[in-house]
């Protein structure tokens, strides 16, 4: 805001800030400022309206950037080899993540619909934990809270023995450990 006011003051003719009833002093300033390039276009340089229009025109002229022709942006017509390699790696990663997501979805569906006994529930939860270890976390598209809601909905339906709860808590702990921001994981220590 201060820089705008400074530009506005610098661009305005000096007579614009003098009261019009000041007599000879205003006439002397008017004759001095009428020789400037900014006020030469107006017939009454002492009016505020003239000051605003000339200052805004000057400001617009000063604010317009002048770009040399050589500085225009140029675009590549063909992708570079580095870009092609990164795209290939991105597609491989996406395929692996989609395959892992498919496995997670199958296991969650089996856990919620097919598993009825304690052994089946424990096996499904252990398989989920193994997938978390293999993928080093959850794949893209599987959210931790949504997965917990699905598992808790199965728990709320009734049959949930102690061993199943232990397997569920181990799964939650493994997800928390894999998604921890701590990058110095001790791979030899299972805890």
PDB file of C-alpha atoms in Angstrom:
ATOM      1  CA  UNK A   1       0.000   0.000   0.000  1.00  0.00           C
ATOM      2  CA  UNK A   2       2.848   2.391   0.809  1.00  0.00           C
ATOM      3  CA  UNK A   3       4.546   1.748  -2.519  1.00  0.00           C
ATOM      4  CA  UNK A   4       1.267   2.450  -4.343  1.00  0.00           C
ATOM      5  CA  UNK A   5       0.922   5.767  -2.534  1.00  0.00           C
ATOM      6  CA  UNK A   6       4.525   6.686  -3.340  1.00  0.00           C
ATOM      7  CA  UNK A   7       3.976   5.943  -7.014  1.00  0.00           C
ATOM      8  CA  UNK A   8       0.719   7.880  -6.880  1.00  0.00           C
ATOM      9  CA  UNK A   9       2.452  10.874  -5.294  1.00  0.00           C
ATOM     10  CA  UNK A  10       5.355  10.723  -7.710  1.00  0.00           C
ATOM     11  CA  UNK A  11       3.069  10.540 -10.715  1.00  0.00           C
ATOM     12  CA  UNK A  12       0.712  13.304  -9.616  1.00  0.00           C
ATOM     13  CA  UNK A  13       1.325  16.919 -10.575  1.00  0.00           C
ATOM     14  CA  UNK A  14       2.358  19.141  -7.685  1.00  0.00           C
ATOM     15  CA  UNK A  15      -0.581  21.520  -8.161  1.00  0.00           C
ATOM     16  CA  UNK A  16      -3.077  18.786  -7.392  1.00  0.00           C
ATOM     17  CA  UNK A  17      -2.216  18.981  -3.698  1.00  0.00           C
ATOM     18  CA  UNK A  18      -2.440  22.780  -3.436  1.00  0.00           C
ATOM     19  CA  UNK A  19      -5.843  24.315  -2.596  1.00  0.00           C
ATOM     20  CA  UNK A  20      -7.323  26.178  -5.530  1.00  0.00           C
ATOM     21  CA  UNK A  21      -8.030  29.313  -3.489  1.00  0.00           C
ATOM     22  CA  UNK A  22      -4.393  29.998  -2.634  1.00  0.00           C
ATOM     23  CA  UNK A  23      -4.039  32.724  -5.223  1.00  0.00           C
ATOM     24  CA  UNK A  24      -0.577  33.585  -6.564  1.00  0.00           C
ATOM     25  CA  UNK A  25       1.177  30.605  -4.997  1.00  0.00           C
ATOM     26  CA  UNK A  26      -1.196  28.237  -6.740  1.00  0.00           C
ATOM     27  CA  UNK A  27      -0.732  30.086 -10.018  1.00  0.00           C
ATOM     28  CA  UNK A  28       3.057  29.865  -9.704  1.00  0.00           C
ATOM     29  CA  UNK A  29       2.924  26.137  -8.971  1.00  0.00           C
ATOM     30  CA  UNK A  30       0.411  25.670 -11.773  1.00  0.00           C
ATOM     31  CA  UNK A  31       2.718  27.265 -14.284  1.00  0.00           C
ATOM     32  CA  UNK A  32       5.631  25.155 -13.075  1.00  0.00           C
ATOM     33  CA  UNK A  33       3.670  21.914 -13.163  1.00  0.00           C
ATOM     34  CA  UNK A  34       2.065  22.659 -16.509  1.00  0.00           C
ATOM     35  CA  UNK A  35       5.426  22.154 -18.127  1.00  0.00           C
ATOM     36  CA  UNK A  36       5.657  18.572 -16.869  1.00  0.00           C
ATOM     37  CA  UNK A  37       4.741  15.773 -19.210  1.00  0.00           C
ATOM     38  CA  UNK A  38       2.070  14.436 -16.902  1.00  0.00           C
ATOM     39  CA  UNK A  39      -0.018  17.557 -16.636  1.00  0.00           C
ATOM     40  CA  UNK A  40       0.485  18.824 -20.171  1.00  0.00           C
ATOM     41  CA  UNK A  41      -2.525  16.867 -21.387  1.00  0.00           C
ATOM     42  CA  UNK A  42      -5.051  18.380 -18.973  1.00  0.00           C
ATOM     43  CA  UNK A  43      -6.616  21.819 -19.080  1.00  0.00           C
ATOM     44  CA  UNK A  44      -6.987  22.287 -15.302  1.00  0.00           C
ATOM     45  CA  UNK A  45      -4.024  20.647 -13.552  1.00  0.00           C
ATOM     46  CA  UNK A  46      -5.084  21.716 -10.065  1.00  0.00           C
ATOM     47  CA  UNK A  47      -8.220  19.583  -9.893  1.00  0.00           C
ATOM     48  CA  UNK A  48      -8.210  16.309  -8.033  1.00  0.00           C
ATOM     49  CA  UNK A  49      -9.893  14.537 -10.907  1.00  0.00           C
ATOM     50  CA  UNK A  50      -7.028  15.431 -13.245  1.00  0.00           C
ATOM     51  CA  UNK A  51      -4.512  14.303 -10.669  1.00  0.00           C
ATOM     52  CA  UNK A  52      -6.229  10.925 -10.333  1.00  0.00           C
ATOM     53  CA  UNK A  53      -6.546  10.316 -14.057  1.00  0.00           C
ATOM     54  CA  UNK A  54      -2.964  11.271 -14.817  1.00  0.00           C
ATOM     55  CA  UNK A  55      -1.604   9.304 -11.895  1.00  0.00           C
ATOM     56  CA  UNK A  56      -3.644   6.224 -12.807  1.00  0.00           C
ATOM     57  CA  UNK A  57      -2.521   6.454 -16.428  1.00  0.00           C
ATOM     58  CA  UNK A  58       1.088   6.772 -15.313  1.00  0.00           C
ATOM     59  CA  UNK A  59       0.678   3.897 -12.896  1.00  0.00           C
ATOM     60  CA  UNK A  60      -0.797   1.686 -15.606  1.00  0.00           C
ATOM     61  CA  UNK A  61       2.089   2.567 -17.906  1.00  0.00           C
ATOM     62  CA  UNK A  62       4.677   1.817 -15.231  1.00  0.00           C
ATOM     63  CA  UNK A  63       3.002  -1.437 -14.180  1.00  0.00           C
ATOM     64  CA  UNK A  64       3.001  -2.919 -17.682  1.00  0.00           C
ATOM     65  CA  UNK A  65       5.942  -5.319 -17.920  1.00  0.00           C
ATOM     66  CA  UNK A  66       8.137  -5.108 -20.959  1.00  0.00           C
ATOM     67  CA  UNK A  67       9.274  -8.582 -21.997  1.00  0.00           C
ATOM     68  CA  UNK A  68      12.018  -9.112 -24.515  1.00  0.00           C
ATOM     69  CA  UNK A  69      11.154 -11.469 -27.336  1.00  0.00           C
ATOM     70  CA  UNK A  70      13.903 -13.897 -26.342  1.00  0.00           C
ATOM     71  CA  UNK A  71      12.433 -14.431 -22.849  1.00  0.00           C
ATOM     72  CA  UNK A  72       9.191 -16.012 -24.051  1.00  0.00           C
ATOM     73  CA  UNK A  73       8.485 -19.507 -22.772  1.00  0.00           C
ATOM     74  CA  UNK A  74       9.380 -22.423 -24.972  1.00  0.00           C
ATOM     75  CA  UNK A  75       7.849 -25.856 -24.682  1.00  0.00           C
ATOM     76  CA  UNK A  76       9.278 -29.231 -25.555  1.00  0.00           C
ATOM     77  CA  UNK A  77       7.719 -30.977 -28.518  1.00  0.00           C
ATOM     78  CA  UNK A  78       8.671 -34.477 -27.333  1.00  0.00           C
ATOM     79  CA  UNK A  79       9.046 -35.880 -23.813  1.00  0.00           C
ATOM     80  CA  UNK A  80      12.572 -36.376 -22.541  1.00  0.00           C
ATOM     81  CA  UNK A  81      14.042 -39.764 -21.650  1.00  0.00           C
ATOM     82  CA  UNK A  82      14.008 -38.912 -17.940  1.00  0.00           C
ATOM     83  CA  UNK A  83      10.301 -38.111 -18.147  1.00  0.00           C
ATOM     84  CA  UNK A  84       9.573 -41.369 -19.974  1.00  0.00           C
ATOM     85  CA  UNK A  85      11.484 -43.303 -17.308  1.00  0.00           C
ATOM     86  CA  UNK A  86       9.624 -41.585 -14.473  1.00  0.00           C
ATOM     87  CA  UNK A  87       6.294 -42.291 -16.197  1.00  0.00           C
ATOM     88  CA  UNK A  88       7.229 -45.972 -16.531  1.00  0.00           C
ATOM     89  CA  UNK A  89       8.158 -46.144 -12.836  1.00  0.00           C
ATOM     90  CA  UNK A  90       4.939 -44.359 -11.901  1.00  0.00           C
ATOM     91  CA  UNK A  91       2.865 -46.882 -13.879  1.00  0.00           C
ATOM     92  CA  UNK A  92       4.678 -49.835 -12.277  1.00  0.00           C
ATOM     93  CA  UNK A  93       4.062 -48.387  -8.817  1.00  0.00           C
ATOM     94  CA  UNK A  94       0.392 -47.775  -9.607  1.00  0.00           C
ATOM     95  CA  UNK A  95      -0.043 -51.360 -10.888  1.00  0.00           C
ATOM     96  CA  UNK A  96       1.545 -52.757  -7.711  1.00  0.00           C
ATOM     97  CA  UNK A  97      -0.639 -50.545  -5.542  1.00  0.00           C
ATOM     98  CA  UNK A  98      -3.806 -51.587  -7.402  1.00  0.00           C
ATOM     99  CA  UNK A  99      -2.891 -55.265  -7.041  1.00  0.00           C
ATOM    100  CA  UNK A 100      -2.255 -54.783  -3.300  1.00  0.00           C
ATOM    101  CA  UNK A 101      -5.538 -52.901  -2.943  1.00  0.00           C
ATOM    102  CA  UNK A 102      -7.327 -55.794  -4.639  1.00  0.00           C
ATOM    103  CA  UNK A 103      -5.816 -58.225  -2.128  1.00  0.00           C
ATOM    104  CA  UNK A 104      -6.848 -56.003   0.789  1.00  0.00           C
ATOM    105  CA  UNK A 105     -10.401 -55.719  -0.547  1.00  0.00           C
ATOM    106  CA  UNK A 106     -10.648 -59.512  -0.989  1.00  0.00           C
ATOM    107  CA  UNK A 107      -9.418 -60.146   2.548  1.00  0.00           C
ATOM    108  CA  UNK A 108     -11.746 -57.553   4.059  1.00  0.00           C
ATOM    109  CA  UNK A 109     -14.696 -59.003   2.136  1.00  0.00           C
ATOM    110  CA  UNK A 110     -13.803 -62.513   3.300  1.00  0.00           C
ATOM    111  CA  UNK A 111     -13.409 -61.278   6.884  1.00  0.00           C
ATOM    112  CA  UNK A 112     -16.796 -59.558   6.947  1.00  0.00           C
ATOM    113  CA  UNK A 113     -18.887 -62.053   4.963  1.00  0.00           C
ATOM    114  CA  UNK A 114     -17.387 -65.554   4.914  1.00  0.00           C
ATOM    115  CA  UNK A 115     -15.465 -65.956   8.159  1.00  0.00           C
ATOM    116  CA  UNK A 116     -17.591 -67.349  10.961  1.00  0.00           C
ATOM    117  CA  UNK A 117     -15.244 -69.282  13.240  1.00  0.00           C
ATOM    118  CA  UNK A 118     -12.504 -67.997  15.506  1.00  0.00           C
ATOM    119  CA  UNK A 119      -9.750 -69.623  13.417  1.00  0.00           C
ATOM    120  CA  UNK A 120     -11.029 -68.071  10.181  1.00  0.00           C
ATOM    121  CA  UNK A 121     -11.242 -64.599  11.748  1.00  0.00           C
ATOM    122  CA  UNK A 122      -7.736 -64.862  13.234  1.00  0.00           C
ATOM    123  CA  UNK A 123      -6.344 -66.142   9.923  1.00  0.00           C
ATOM    124  CA  UNK A 124      -7.929 -63.256   7.983  1.00  0.00           C
ATOM    125  CA  UNK A 125      -6.575 -60.667  10.424  1.00  0.00           C
ATOM    126  CA  UNK A 126      -3.117 -62.257  10.303  1.00  0.00           C
ATOM    127  CA  UNK A 127      -3.252 -62.252   6.489  1.00  0.00           C
ATOM    128  CA  UNK A 128      -4.125 -58.550   6.581  1.00  0.00           C
ATOM    129  CA  UNK A 129      -1.182 -57.940   8.903  1.00  0.00           C
ATOM    130  CA  UNK A 130       1.113 -59.855   6.521  1.00  0.00           C
ATOM    131  CA  UNK A 131      -0.096 -57.719   3.608  1.00  0.00           C
ATOM    132  CA  UNK A 132       0.625 -54.583   5.617  1.00  0.00           C
ATOM    133  CA  UNK A 133       4.165 -55.870   6.165  1.00  0.00           C
ATOM    134  CA  UNK A 134       4.645 -56.737   2.495  1.00  0.00           C
ATOM    135  CA  UNK A 135       3.335 -53.410   1.167  1.00  0.00           C
ATOM    136  CA  UNK A 136       5.040 -51.499   4.013  1.00  0.00           C
ATOM    137  CA  UNK A 137       1.781 -49.829   4.971  1.00  0.00           C
ATOM    138  CA  UNK A 138      -1.615 -49.540   3.358  1.00  0.00           C
ATOM    139  CA  UNK A 139      -1.897 -49.295  -0.431  1.00  0.00           C
ATOM    140  CA  UNK A 140      -3.240 -46.195  -2.136  1.00  0.00           C
ATOM    141  CA  UNK A 141      -7.020 -46.164  -1.914  1.00  0.00           C
ATOM    142  CA  UNK A 142      -7.297 -48.029   1.405  1.00  0.00           C
ATOM    143  CA  UNK A 143      -7.777 -45.668   4.306  1.00  0.00           C
ATOM    144  CA  UNK A 144      -6.911 -46.800   7.797  1.00  0.00           C
ATOM    145  CA  UNK A 145     -10.068 -45.438   9.424  1.00  0.00           C
ATOM    146  CA  UNK A 146     -12.351 -46.945   6.784  1.00  0.00           C
ATOM    147  CA  UNK A 147     -10.686 -50.342   7.218  1.00  0.00           C
ATOM    148  CA  UNK A 148     -11.106 -50.092  11.004  1.00  0.00           C
ATOM    149  CA  UNK A 149     -14.801 -49.272  10.539  1.00  0.00           C
ATOM    150  CA  UNK A 150     -15.314 -52.373   8.408  1.00  0.00           C
ATOM    151  CA  UNK A 151     -13.560 -54.580  10.969  1.00  0.00           C
ATOM    152  CA  UNK A 152     -15.414 -52.986  13.902  1.00  0.00           C
ATOM    153  CA  UNK A 153     -18.732 -53.525  12.118  1.00  0.00           C
ATOM    154  CA  UNK A 154     -17.908 -57.250  12.040  1.00  0.00           C
ATOM    155  CA  UNK A 155     -16.975 -57.040  15.730  1.00  0.00           C
ATOM    156  CA  UNK A 156     -20.275 -55.310  16.565  1.00  0.00           C
ATOM    157  CA  UNK A 157     -22.302 -58.085  14.920  1.00  0.00           C
ATOM    158  CA  UNK A 158     -21.496 -60.444  17.751  1.00  0.00           C
ATOM    159  CA  UNK A 159     -18.926 -63.237  17.702  1.00  0.00           C
ATOM    160  CA  UNK A 160     -15.500 -61.741  18.576  1.00  0.00           C
ATOM    161  CA  UNK A 161     -13.379 -63.963  20.874  1.00  0.00           C
ATOM    162  CA  UNK A 162     -10.236 -62.880  22.714  1.00  0.00           C
ATOM    163  CA  UNK A 163      -7.793 -64.338  20.164  1.00  0.00           C
ATOM    164  CA  UNK A 164      -9.536 -62.407  17.383  1.00  0.00           C
ATOM    165  CA  UNK A 165      -9.233 -59.195  19.402  1.00  0.00           C
ATOM    166  CA  UNK A 166      -5.515 -59.883  19.949  1.00  0.00           C
ATOM    167  CA  UNK A 167      -5.022 -60.398  16.186  1.00  0.00           C
ATOM    168  CA  UNK A 168      -6.968 -57.179  15.527  1.00  0.00           C
ATOM    169  CA  UNK A 169      -4.800 -55.197  17.967  1.00  0.00           C
ATOM    170  CA  UNK A 170      -1.653 -56.634  16.368  1.00  0.00           C
ATOM    171  CA  UNK A 171      -2.946 -55.518  12.972  1.00  0.00           C
ATOM    172  CA  UNK A 172      -3.579 -51.999  14.300  1.00  0.00           C
ATOM    173  CA  UNK A 173      -0.109 -51.873  15.869  1.00  0.00           C
ATOM    174  CA  UNK A 174       1.544 -53.003  12.631  1.00  0.00           C
ATOM    175  CA  UNK A 175      -0.326 -50.380  10.607  1.00  0.00           C
ATOM    176  CA  UNK A 176       0.707 -47.710  13.122  1.00  0.00           C
ATOM    177  CA  UNK A 177       4.315 -48.872  12.979  1.00  0.00           C
ATOM    178  CA  UNK A 178       4.415 -48.958   9.162  1.00  0.00           C
ATOM    179  CA  UNK A 179       2.787 -45.551   8.797  1.00  0.00           C
ATOM    180  CA  UNK A 180       4.956 -43.947  11.462  1.00  0.00           C
ATOM    181  CA  UNK A 181       6.945 -40.941  10.291  1.00  0.00           C
ATOM    182  CA  UNK A 182       9.981 -42.395  12.059  1.00  0.00           C
ATOM    183  CA  UNK A 183      12.264 -43.376   9.190  1.00  0.00           C
ATOM    184  CA  UNK A 184      14.879 -45.086  11.347  1.00  0.00           C
ATOM    185  CA  UNK A 185      13.015 -48.372  11.732  1.00  0.00           C
ATOM    186  CA  UNK A 186      14.926 -51.244  13.294  1.00  0.00           C
ATOM    187  CA  UNK A 187      14.209 -54.058  10.865  1.00  0.00           C
ATOM    188  CA  UNK A 188      15.786 -56.710  13.093  1.00  0.00           C
ATOM    189  CA  UNK A 189      13.627 -55.856  16.119  1.00  0.00           C
ATOM    190  CA  UNK A 190      10.016 -57.018  15.628  1.00  0.00           C
ATOM    191  CA  UNK A 191       8.750 -54.586  18.264  1.00  0.00           C
TER     192      UNK A 191
END
